[in-house]
mmCIF file of C-alpha atoms in Angstrom:
data_model
loop_
_atom_site.group_PDB
_atom_site.id
_atom_site.type_symbol
_atom_site.label_atom_id
_atom_site.label_comp_id
_atom_site.label_asym_id
_atom_site.label_seq_id
_atom_site.Cartn_x
_atom_site.Cartn_y
_atom_site.Cartn_z
ATOM 1 C CA MET A 1 -4.239 13.493 25.784
ATOM 2 C CA PHE A 2 -3.553 14.324 22.623
ATOM 3 C CA LYS A 3 -0.444 16.561 22.522
ATOM 4 C CA LYS A 4 2.599 17.020 22.138
ATOM 5 C CA ARG A 5 4.897 14.974 24.920
ATOM 6 C CA GLU A 6 8.475 16.507 25.958
ATOM 7 C CA THR A 7 10.403 14.824 28.449
ATOM 8 C CA LEU A 8 11.457 11.578 28.472
ATOM 9 C CA THR A 9 8.518 10.484 31.781
ATOM 10 C CA GLN A 10 5.517 11.990 29.522
ATOM 11 C CA ASN A 11 7.120 9.811 26.632
ATOM 12 C CA ILE A 12 7.733 6.936 28.108
ATOM 13 C CA ALA A 13 4.523 6.781 29.813
ATOM 14 C CA TYR A 14 2.826 7.937 26.476
ATOM 15 C CA MET A 15 4.692 5.089 24.405
ATOM 16 C CA GLY A 16 4.319 2.012 27.295
ATOM 17 C CA LEU A 17 -0.182 3.490 26.887
ATOM 18 C CA MET A 18 -0.321 2.962 23.578
ATOM 19 C CA ALA A 19 2.177 -0.449 23.190
ATOM 20 C CA ALA A 20 -0.419 -1.322 25.900
ATOM 21 C CA ILE A 21 -3.303 -1.107 24.380
ATOM 22 C CA ASN A 22 -1.773 -2.959 20.983
ATOM 23 C CA VAL A 23 -0.875 -6.080 23.513
ATOM 24 C CA ILE A 24 -5.084 -5.992 24.338
ATOM 25 C CA PHE A 25 -5.852 -6.513 20.775
ATOM 26 C CA VAL A 26 -3.327 -8.878 20.235
ATOM 27 C CA LEU A 27 -4.538 -10.802 23.377
ATOM 28 C CA LEU A 28 -8.421 -10.452 22.283
ATOM 29 C CA THR A 29 -7.481 -12.376 18.751
ATOM 30 C CA TYR A 30 -7.111 -15.646 20.391
ATOM 31 C CA PHE A 31 -10.868 -14.905 21.824
ATOM 32 C CA VAL A 32 -12.208 -13.992 18.398
ATOM 33 C CA PRO A 33 -9.810 -14.622 15.516
ATOM 34 C CA PHE A 34 -11.897 -12.009 13.375
ATOM 35 C CA LEU A 35 -10.865 -9.268 15.555
ATOM 36 C CA ILE A 36 -7.049 -9.742 13.658
ATOM 37 C CA PHE A 37 -8.152 -7.765 10.415
ATOM 38 C CA ILE A 38 -9.577 -5.440 12.717
ATOM 39 C CA LEU A 39 -5.947 -4.779 14.868
ATOM 40 C CA VAL A 40 -4.170 -4.441 10.987
ATOM 41 C CA PHE A 41 -6.074 -1.078 11.065
ATOM 42 C CA VAL A 42 -5.985 -0.002 15.004
ATOM 43 C CA LEU A 43 -2.075 -0.861 14.891
ATOM 44 C CA PRO A 44 -0.814 1.757 11.961
ATOM 45 C CA LEU A 45 -3.358 4.201 14.541
ATOM 46 C CA THR A 46 -1.351 3.768 17.418
ATOM 47 C CA SER A 47 1.432 3.968 15.854
ATOM 48 C CA VAL A 48 0.733 7.140 14.108
ATOM 49 C CA ILE A 49 -0.278 9.183 17.251
ATOM 50 C CA VAL A 50 2.726 7.952 19.385
ATOM 51 C CA THR A 51 5.327 9.409 16.048
ATOM 52 C CA ILE A 52 3.040 12.068 15.719
ATOM 53 C CA PHE A 53 2.922 13.276 19.765
ATOM 54 C CA CYS A 54 6.214 11.271 20.697
ATOM 55 C CA GLN A 55 10.075 12.517 20.303
ATOM 56 C CA LYS A 56 11.431 10.717 17.828
ATOM 57 C CA LYS A 57 14.332 9.557 18.995
ATOM 58 C CA TYR A 58 12.521 7.301 21.677
ATOM 59 C CA LEU A 59 10.574 5.556 18.878
ATOM 60 C CA PRO A 60 12.764 2.796 18.746
ATOM 61 C CA ILE A 61 11.430 1.831 22.804
ATOM 62 C CA TYR A 62 8.425 1.781 21.179
ATOM 63 C CA MET A 63 8.954 -0.636 18.615
ATOM 64 C CA VAL A 64 10.748 -2.954 20.469
ATOM 65 C CA ALA A 65 8.853 -2.735 23.169
ATOM 66 C CA THR A 66 5.065 -3.502 21.431
ATOM 67 C CA ILE A 67 7.190 -6.439 19.513
ATOM 68 C CA GLY A 68 8.413 -7.922 22.504
ATOM 69 C CA LEU A 69 5.378 -7.864 24.270
ATOM 70 C CA CYS A 70 2.838 -9.070 21.570
ATOM 71 C CA LEU A 71 5.860 -11.738 21.085
ATOM 72 C CA ILE A 72 5.393 -12.697 24.481
ATOM 73 C CA ALA A 73 1.521 -12.498 23.976
ATOM 74 C CA THR A 74 1.590 -14.737 21.314
ATOM 75 C CA MET A 75 3.893 -17.461 22.819
ATOM 76 C CA ASN A 76 1.631 -19.757 21.031
ATOM 77 C CA ASN A 77 1.229 -18.433 17.417
ATOM 78 C CA PHE A 78 4.349 -16.390 16.758
ATOM 79 C CA SER A 79 2.931 -15.913 13.047
ATOM 80 C CA ASP A 80 0.445 -13.723 14.140
ATOM 81 C CA THR A 81 2.946 -10.694 15.359
ATOM 82 C CA LEU A 82 5.256 -11.827 12.674
ATOM 83 C CA PHE A 83 2.678 -11.408 9.693
ATOM 84 C CA TYR A 84 0.957 -8.571 10.920
ATOM 85 C CA VAL A 85 1.622 -6.991 13.880
ATOM 86 C CA ILE A 86 4.877 -5.969 13.340
ATOM 87 C CA PRO A 87 4.404 -5.476 9.519
ATOM 88 C CA ALA A 88 1.198 -2.879 10.430
ATOM 89 C CA LEU A 89 3.450 -0.939 13.218
ATOM 90 C CA ILE A 90 6.355 -0.538 11.144
ATOM 91 C CA SER A 91 3.991 1.121 8.609
ATOM 92 C CA GLY A 92 2.116 2.989 10.885
ATOM 93 C CA VAL A 93 5.419 4.594 11.976
ATOM 94 C CA VAL A 94 5.987 5.429 8.620
ATOM 95 C CA PHE A 95 2.670 6.609 7.785
ATOM 96 C CA GLY A 96 3.224 9.261 10.946
ATOM 97 C CA LEU A 97 6.610 10.518 9.644
ATOM 98 C CA LEU A 98 4.410 10.736 5.700
ATOM 99 C CA ILE A 99 1.951 12.931 7.276
ATOM 100 C CA GLU A 100 4.477 14.775 9.621
ATOM 101 C CA ARG A 101 5.857 16.168 6.762
ATOM 102 C CA LYS A 102 2.663 17.186 4.496
ATOM 103 C CA ILE A 103 3.179 14.109 1.965
ATOM 104 C CA SER A 104 0.488 13.607 -0.418
ATOM 105 C CA PRO A 105 -2.064 10.626 0.325
ATOM 106 C CA VAL A 106 -0.992 8.682 -3.054
ATOM 107 C CA TRP A 107 2.545 8.090 -1.835
ATOM 108 C CA ILE A 108 2.147 7.692 1.806
ATOM 109 C CA ILE A 109 -0.169 4.839 0.720
ATOM 110 C CA PHE A 110 2.079 3.273 -1.980
ATOM 111 C CA VAL A 111 4.863 3.485 0.467
ATOM 112 C CA SER A 112 3.369 1.877 3.127
ATOM 113 C CA SER A 113 1.939 -0.764 0.618
ATOM 114 C CA LEU A 114 5.540 -1.570 -0.998
ATOM 115 C CA LEU A 115 7.060 -1.631 3.102
ATOM 116 C CA THR A 116 4.214 -4.533 4.385
ATOM 117 C CA THR A 117 4.834 -6.334 1.386
ATOM 118 C CA GLY A 118 8.903 -5.990 1.553
ATOM 119 C CA LEU A 119 8.238 -6.958 5.649
ATOM 120 C CA SER A 120 5.974 -9.976 4.600
ATOM 121 C CA TYR A 121 8.644 -11.566 2.599
ATOM 122 C CA ALA A 122 11.213 -11.072 4.893
ATOM 123 C CA PHE A 123 9.059 -13.142 7.658
ATOM 124 C CA VAL A 124 8.328 -16.410 4.902
ATOM 125 C CA PRO A 125 11.599 -17.957 5.785
ATOM 126 C CA LEU A 126 11.075 -17.438 9.438
ATOM 127 C CA ILE A 127 7.727 -18.474 9.721
ATOM 128 C CA GLN A 128 8.204 -21.895 7.462
ATOM 129 C CA PHE A 129 11.904 -22.176 9.411
ATOM 130 C CA ILE A 130 9.778 -21.766 13.052
ATOM 131 C CA TYR A 131 6.217 -23.933 12.056
ATOM 132 C CA ASN A 132 7.402 -25.745 8.666
ATOM 133 C CA GLN A 133 4.918 -24.155 6.735
ATOM 134 C CA ASN A 134 4.796 -21.848 3.595
ATOM 135 C CA ILE A 135 1.892 -19.306 4.802
ATOM 136 C CA ILE A 136 2.932 -17.920 0.428
ATOM 137 C CA GLU A 137 1.227 -21.864 -0.681
ATOM 138 C CA VAL A 138 -0.871 -22.196 2.063
ATOM 139 C CA PHE A 139 -2.393 -18.836 1.110
ATOM 140 C CA LEU A 140 -2.772 -20.239 -2.459
ATOM 141 C CA LYS A 141 -4.251 -23.497 -1.097
ATOM 142 C CA VAL A 142 -7.274 -21.471 0.337
ATOM 143 C CA PHE A 143 -8.397 -19.939 -3.105
ATOM 144 C CA HIS A 144 -7.150 -22.418 -5.155
ATOM 145 C CA VAL A 145 -5.050 -21.103 -7.276
ATOM 146 C CA ASP A 146 -1.735 -23.160 -6.345
ATOM 147 C CA GLY A 147 -1.780 -25.701 -9.401
ATOM 148 C CA PHE A 148 -1.628 -22.726 -11.510
ATOM 149 C CA LYS A 149 1.222 -23.091 -13.917
ATOM 150 C CA TYR A 150 2.266 -19.046 -13.882
ATOM 151 C CA ILE A 151 1.966 -18.856 -10.027
ATOM 152 C CA SER A 152 5.102 -17.817 -9.941
ATOM 153 C CA PHE A 153 4.129 -14.599 -12.051
ATOM 154 C CA MET A 154 0.748 -13.924 -9.026
ATOM 155 C CA VAL A 155 2.244 -14.336 -6.249
ATOM 156 C CA PRO A 156 4.276 -10.697 -5.796
ATOM 157 C CA CYS A 157 1.412 -8.978 -7.023
ATOM 158 C CA PHE A 158 -0.973 -10.848 -4.543
ATOM 159 C CA ILE A 159 1.488 -10.355 -1.904
ATOM 160 C CA TYR A 160 1.370 -6.185 -2.904
ATOM 161 C CA LEU A 161 -2.438 -6.401 -2.868
ATOM 162 C CA ILE A 162 -2.984 -7.568 0.337
ATOM 163 C CA SER A 163 -1.076 -4.959 1.565
ATOM 164 C CA LEU A 164 -2.346 -2.245 -0.877
ATOM 165 C CA ILE A 165 -5.840 -2.954 0.677
ATOM 166 C CA GLN A 166 -4.667 -2.830 4.010
ATOM 167 C CA SER A 167 -2.676 0.056 3.305
ATOM 168 C CA VAL A 168 -5.463 1.416 1.652
ATOM 169 C CA LEU A 169 -8.258 0.770 4.780
ATOM 170 C CA SER A 170 -5.567 1.754 7.156
ATOM 171 C CA TYR A 171 -5.097 5.146 5.769
ATOM 172 C CA ILE A 172 -9.285 5.350 5.288
ATOM 173 C CA PHE A 173 -9.409 4.846 9.157
ATOM 174 C CA ILE A 174 -6.282 6.920 10.206
ATOM 175 C CA LYS A 175 -7.728 10.061 8.263
ATOM 176 C CA ALA A 176 -11.333 9.642 9.599
ATOM 177 C CA SER A 177 -10.009 9.396 13.181
ATOM 178 C CA LEU A 178 -7.237 12.043 13.038
ATOM 179 C CA PRO A 179 -8.991 14.981 12.595
ATOM 180 C CA LYS A 180 -10.778 14.488 16.130
ATOM 181 C CA LEU A 181 -6.907 14.879 17.427
ATOM 182 C CA GLY A 182 -6.383 18.363 15.476
ATOM 183 C CA ILE A 183 -4.692 16.361 13.339
ATOM 184 C CA ASN A 184 -5.084 17.635 9.170
ATOM 185 C CA ILE A 185 -4.211 15.585 6.309
ATOM 186 C CA GLU A 186 -2.187 16.780 3.279
ATOM 187 C CA SER A 187 -4.553 15.635 -0.110
ATOM 188 C CA GLU A 188 -2.731 17.451 -2.917
ATOM 189 C CA SER A 189 -1.404 15.761 -5.385
ATOM 190 C CA ARG A 190 0.790 17.140 -7.851
ATOM 191 C CA PHE A 191 0.389 15.431 -11.910
ATOM 192 C CA THR A 192 4.280 15.574 -12.764
ATOM 193 C CA PRO A 193 5.287 13.262 -9.747
ATOM 194 C CA LEU A 194 2.864 11.046 -10.259
ATOM 195 C CA LEU A 195 3.794 10.901 -13.915
ATOM 196 C CA ILE A 196 7.301 10.217 -13.394
ATOM 197 C CA ALA A 197 6.508 7.324 -11.037
ATOM 198 C CA SER A 198 3.977 6.392 -14.699
ATOM 199 C CA LEU A 199 6.885 6.219 -16.959
ATOM 200 C CA ILE A 200 9.439 4.893 -14.950
ATOM 201 C CA LEU A 201 7.030 1.795 -13.910
ATOM 202 C CA LEU A 202 5.757 1.439 -17.145
ATOM 203 C CA ILE A 203 9.441 1.205 -18.061
ATOM 204 C CA ALA A 204 10.552 -1.327 -15.383
ATOM 205 C CA THR A 205 7.911 -3.323 -16.925
ATOM 206 C CA GLY A 206 9.023 -3.972 -20.330
ATOM 207 C CA ILE A 207 12.372 -4.833 -18.762
ATOM 208 C CA SER A 208 11.594 -6.718 -16.483
ATOM 209 C CA ILE A 209 9.208 -8.876 -19.200
ATOM 210 C CA PRO A 210 13.020 -10.532 -20.809
ATOM 211 C CA LEU A 211 15.381 -10.412 -17.607
ATOM 212 C CA PHE A 212 12.953 -10.880 -15.024
ATOM 213 C CA PRO A 213 9.742 -12.291 -15.904
ATOM 214 C CA ALA A 214 8.026 -13.105 -12.940
ATOM 215 C CA PHE A 215 8.049 -9.313 -11.907
ATOM 216 C CA SER A 216 6.760 -7.971 -14.722
ATOM 217 C CA TYR A 217 2.857 -8.134 -13.360
ATOM 218 C CA PHE A 218 4.401 -6.712 -10.155
ATOM 219 C CA PHE A 219 5.721 -3.809 -11.879
ATOM 220 C CA SER A 220 2.502 -3.853 -13.740
ATOM 221 C CA LEU A 221 0.134 -3.169 -10.666
ATOM 222 C CA LEU A 222 3.134 -0.786 -9.634
ATOM 223 C CA PHE A 223 2.360 1.623 -12.726
ATOM 224 C CA ILE A 224 -1.366 0.900 -12.978
ATOM 225 C CA TYR A 225 -1.865 2.128 -9.138
ATOM 226 C CA PHE A 226 -0.328 5.293 -10.012
ATOM 227 C CA SER A 227 -2.773 5.781 -13.802
ATOM 228 C CA CYS A 228 -5.675 5.102 -11.668
ATOM 229 C CA TYR A 229 -5.117 8.145 -9.172
ATOM 230 C CA ILE A 230 -3.944 9.912 -12.328
ATOM 231 C CA ALA A 231 -7.243 9.137 -13.538
ATOM 232 C CA THR A 232 -9.454 10.202 -10.006
ATOM 233 C CA LEU A 233 -7.466 13.632 -10.401
ATOM 234 C CA LEU A 234 -8.750 13.756 -14.369
ATOM 235 C CA SER A 235 -12.403 12.658 -13.511
ATOM 236 C CA LEU A 236 -12.447 15.243 -10.478
ATOM 237 C CA LYS A 237 -11.794 17.899 -13.362
ATOM 238 C CA LYS A 238 -15.531 17.585 -14.735
ATOM 239 C CA LYS A 239 -15.166 18.091 -17.931
ATOM 240 C CA THR A 240 -17.246 16.951 -20.736
ATOM 241 C CA TYR A 241 -14.011 15.802 -22.930
ATOM 242 C CA ILE A 242 -12.324 14.480 -20.637
ATOM 243 C CA TYR A 243 -15.602 11.546 -20.091
ATOM 244 C CA VAL A 244 -15.459 11.577 -23.373
ATOM 245 C CA SER A 245 -12.495 10.283 -23.980
ATOM 246 C CA PHE A 246 -12.330 7.673 -21.561
ATOM 247 C CA GLY A 247 -15.012 6.358 -22.835
ATOM 248 C CA VAL A 248 -13.500 6.402 -26.282
ATOM 249 C CA ILE A 249 -10.471 4.664 -24.146
ATOM 250 C CA ILE A 250 -12.126 1.593 -23.263
ATOM 251 C CA ILE A 251 -13.457 1.093 -26.463
ATOM 252 C CA VAL A 252 -9.899 1.368 -28.021
ATOM 253 C CA GLN A 253 -8.593 -0.553 -25.704
ATOM 254 C CA PHE A 254 -11.046 -3.092 -25.815
ATOM 255 C CA VAL A 255 -10.202 -3.593 -29.646
ATOM 256 C CA LEU A 256 -6.494 -3.654 -28.834
ATOM 257 C CA PHE A 257 -6.975 -6.383 -26.310
ATOM 258 C CA ALA A 258 -8.961 -8.821 -28.341
ATOM 259 C CA THR A 259 -6.623 -7.949 -31.574
ATOM 260 C CA LEU A 260 -2.831 -8.540 -29.555
ATOM 261 C CA TYR A 261 -3.757 -11.259 -26.987
ATOM 262 C CA SER A 262 -3.622 -14.342 -29.301
ATOM 263 C CA VAL A 263 -0.222 -13.381 -30.666
ATOM 264 C CA ILE A 264 1.624 -12.665 -27.340
ATOM 265 C CA PRO A 265 2.958 -15.125 -25.720
ATOM 266 C CA ASN A 266 2.059 -16.525 -22.387
ATOM 267 C CA PRO A 267 1.616 -15.506 -20.025
ATOM 268 C CA PHE A 268 2.219 -12.027 -21.032
ATOM 269 C CA GLY A 269 -0.713 -11.606 -22.199
ATOM 270 C CA PHE A 270 -2.543 -9.670 -19.875
ATOM 271 C CA LEU A 271 -0.115 -7.184 -19.593
ATOM 272 C CA LEU A 272 -1.993 -5.478 -22.451
ATOM 273 C CA ILE A 273 -4.222 -3.862 -19.541
ATOM 274 C CA ASP A 274 -1.554 -1.279 -19.414
ATOM 275 C CA GLY A 275 -2.644 -0.161 -22.334
ATOM 276 C CA LEU A 276 -6.090 1.291 -21.487
ATOM 277 C CA PHE A 277 -3.616 3.163 -18.559
ATOM 278 C CA ILE A 278 -0.759 4.136 -21.110
ATOM 279 C CA LEU A 279 -3.806 6.088 -22.944
ATOM 280 C CA ILE A 280 -4.676 7.868 -19.419
ATOM 281 C CA ILE A 281 -1.714 8.552 -19.190
ATOM 282 C CA CYS A 282 -1.545 10.118 -22.690
ATOM 283 C CA LEU A 283 -4.644 12.304 -21.714
ATOM 284 C CA GLY A 284 -3.691 13.916 -18.083
ATOM 285 C CA ILE A 285 -0.421 15.080 -20.096
ATOM 286 C CA VAL A 286 -2.814 16.733 -22.794
ATOM 287 C CA GLU A 287 -4.538 18.275 -19.873
ATOM 288 C CA ASN A 288 -2.201 18.830 -17.167
ATOM 289 C CA TYR A 289 0.386 20.569 -20.155
ATOM 290 C CA LEU A 290 -1.386 21.046 -23.656
ATOM 291 C CA ILE A 291 -4.346 22.961 -22.557
ATOM 292 C CA ALA A 292 -3.160 24.328 -19.250
ATOM 293 C CA ASN A 293 -0.376 25.801 -21.195
ATOM 294 C CA ARG A 294 -2.809 27.218 -23.820
ATOM 295 C CA HIS A 295 -5.561 28.899 -20.864
ATOM 296 C CA ASN A 296 -2.235 30.260 -19.367
ATOM 297 C CA VAL A 297 -0.771 32.044 -22.090
ATOM 298 C CA LYS A 298 -4.583 33.736 -22.685
#
């Protein structure tokens, strides 16, 4: 069952089977609403399988068929298809394409989460037009933060965090499932691309403060994402000085935050948290370039 499809008939039949599985799960959410949270993991997996085992030129057929059938299945409430099904479906295809190209997990999750965030934003006006309901405002009211003065700064972060959590959990689910199908996922990440991405996002954070203040925390969150991955790579080296450095960095950051927070104008005070990750990146530069080069010279 899990092998490359060559002919048009084989591709269409396989895609039809996967589309049917997707629709069945969508229909089940009517009877068990909690399954919608499982659906966002199943849809990416089926899309990954289709992307890997079917010819790429037939992918639009699979996507159109799945979206069309899901829209029919959710005629009473299109919002589930728009806000959950379509982003999960498209992110799954992206997962599959990047996995085939042996892209590192950090980039797969990053691209997928950004794509899901963009799609979620894109469908908000459509859902509001159809149902006269702003789904972002609904979420904010659920978490009782709709009255927060600087909520416009938090909304992009809120949506991205949801997308990031979904992408991470989807990746974990897919990574656990694909080896059973004979598919291996690249797991190695190089430091230099992560460093470049982190520095670009740190600069974007600084530029956005005067120009696009509402997006400053969004860029900061992306910067923290890559910085956390760098911290993970450093911790995996299992060197004593790295662990000690982490402790010193946390203490220094705590002192800096406590000292400077009161003098930073609202609502930018919490951007001082970036200082912690800037110091971690500096540690990464020392470890990967200075110390590594010294060992190479020896």
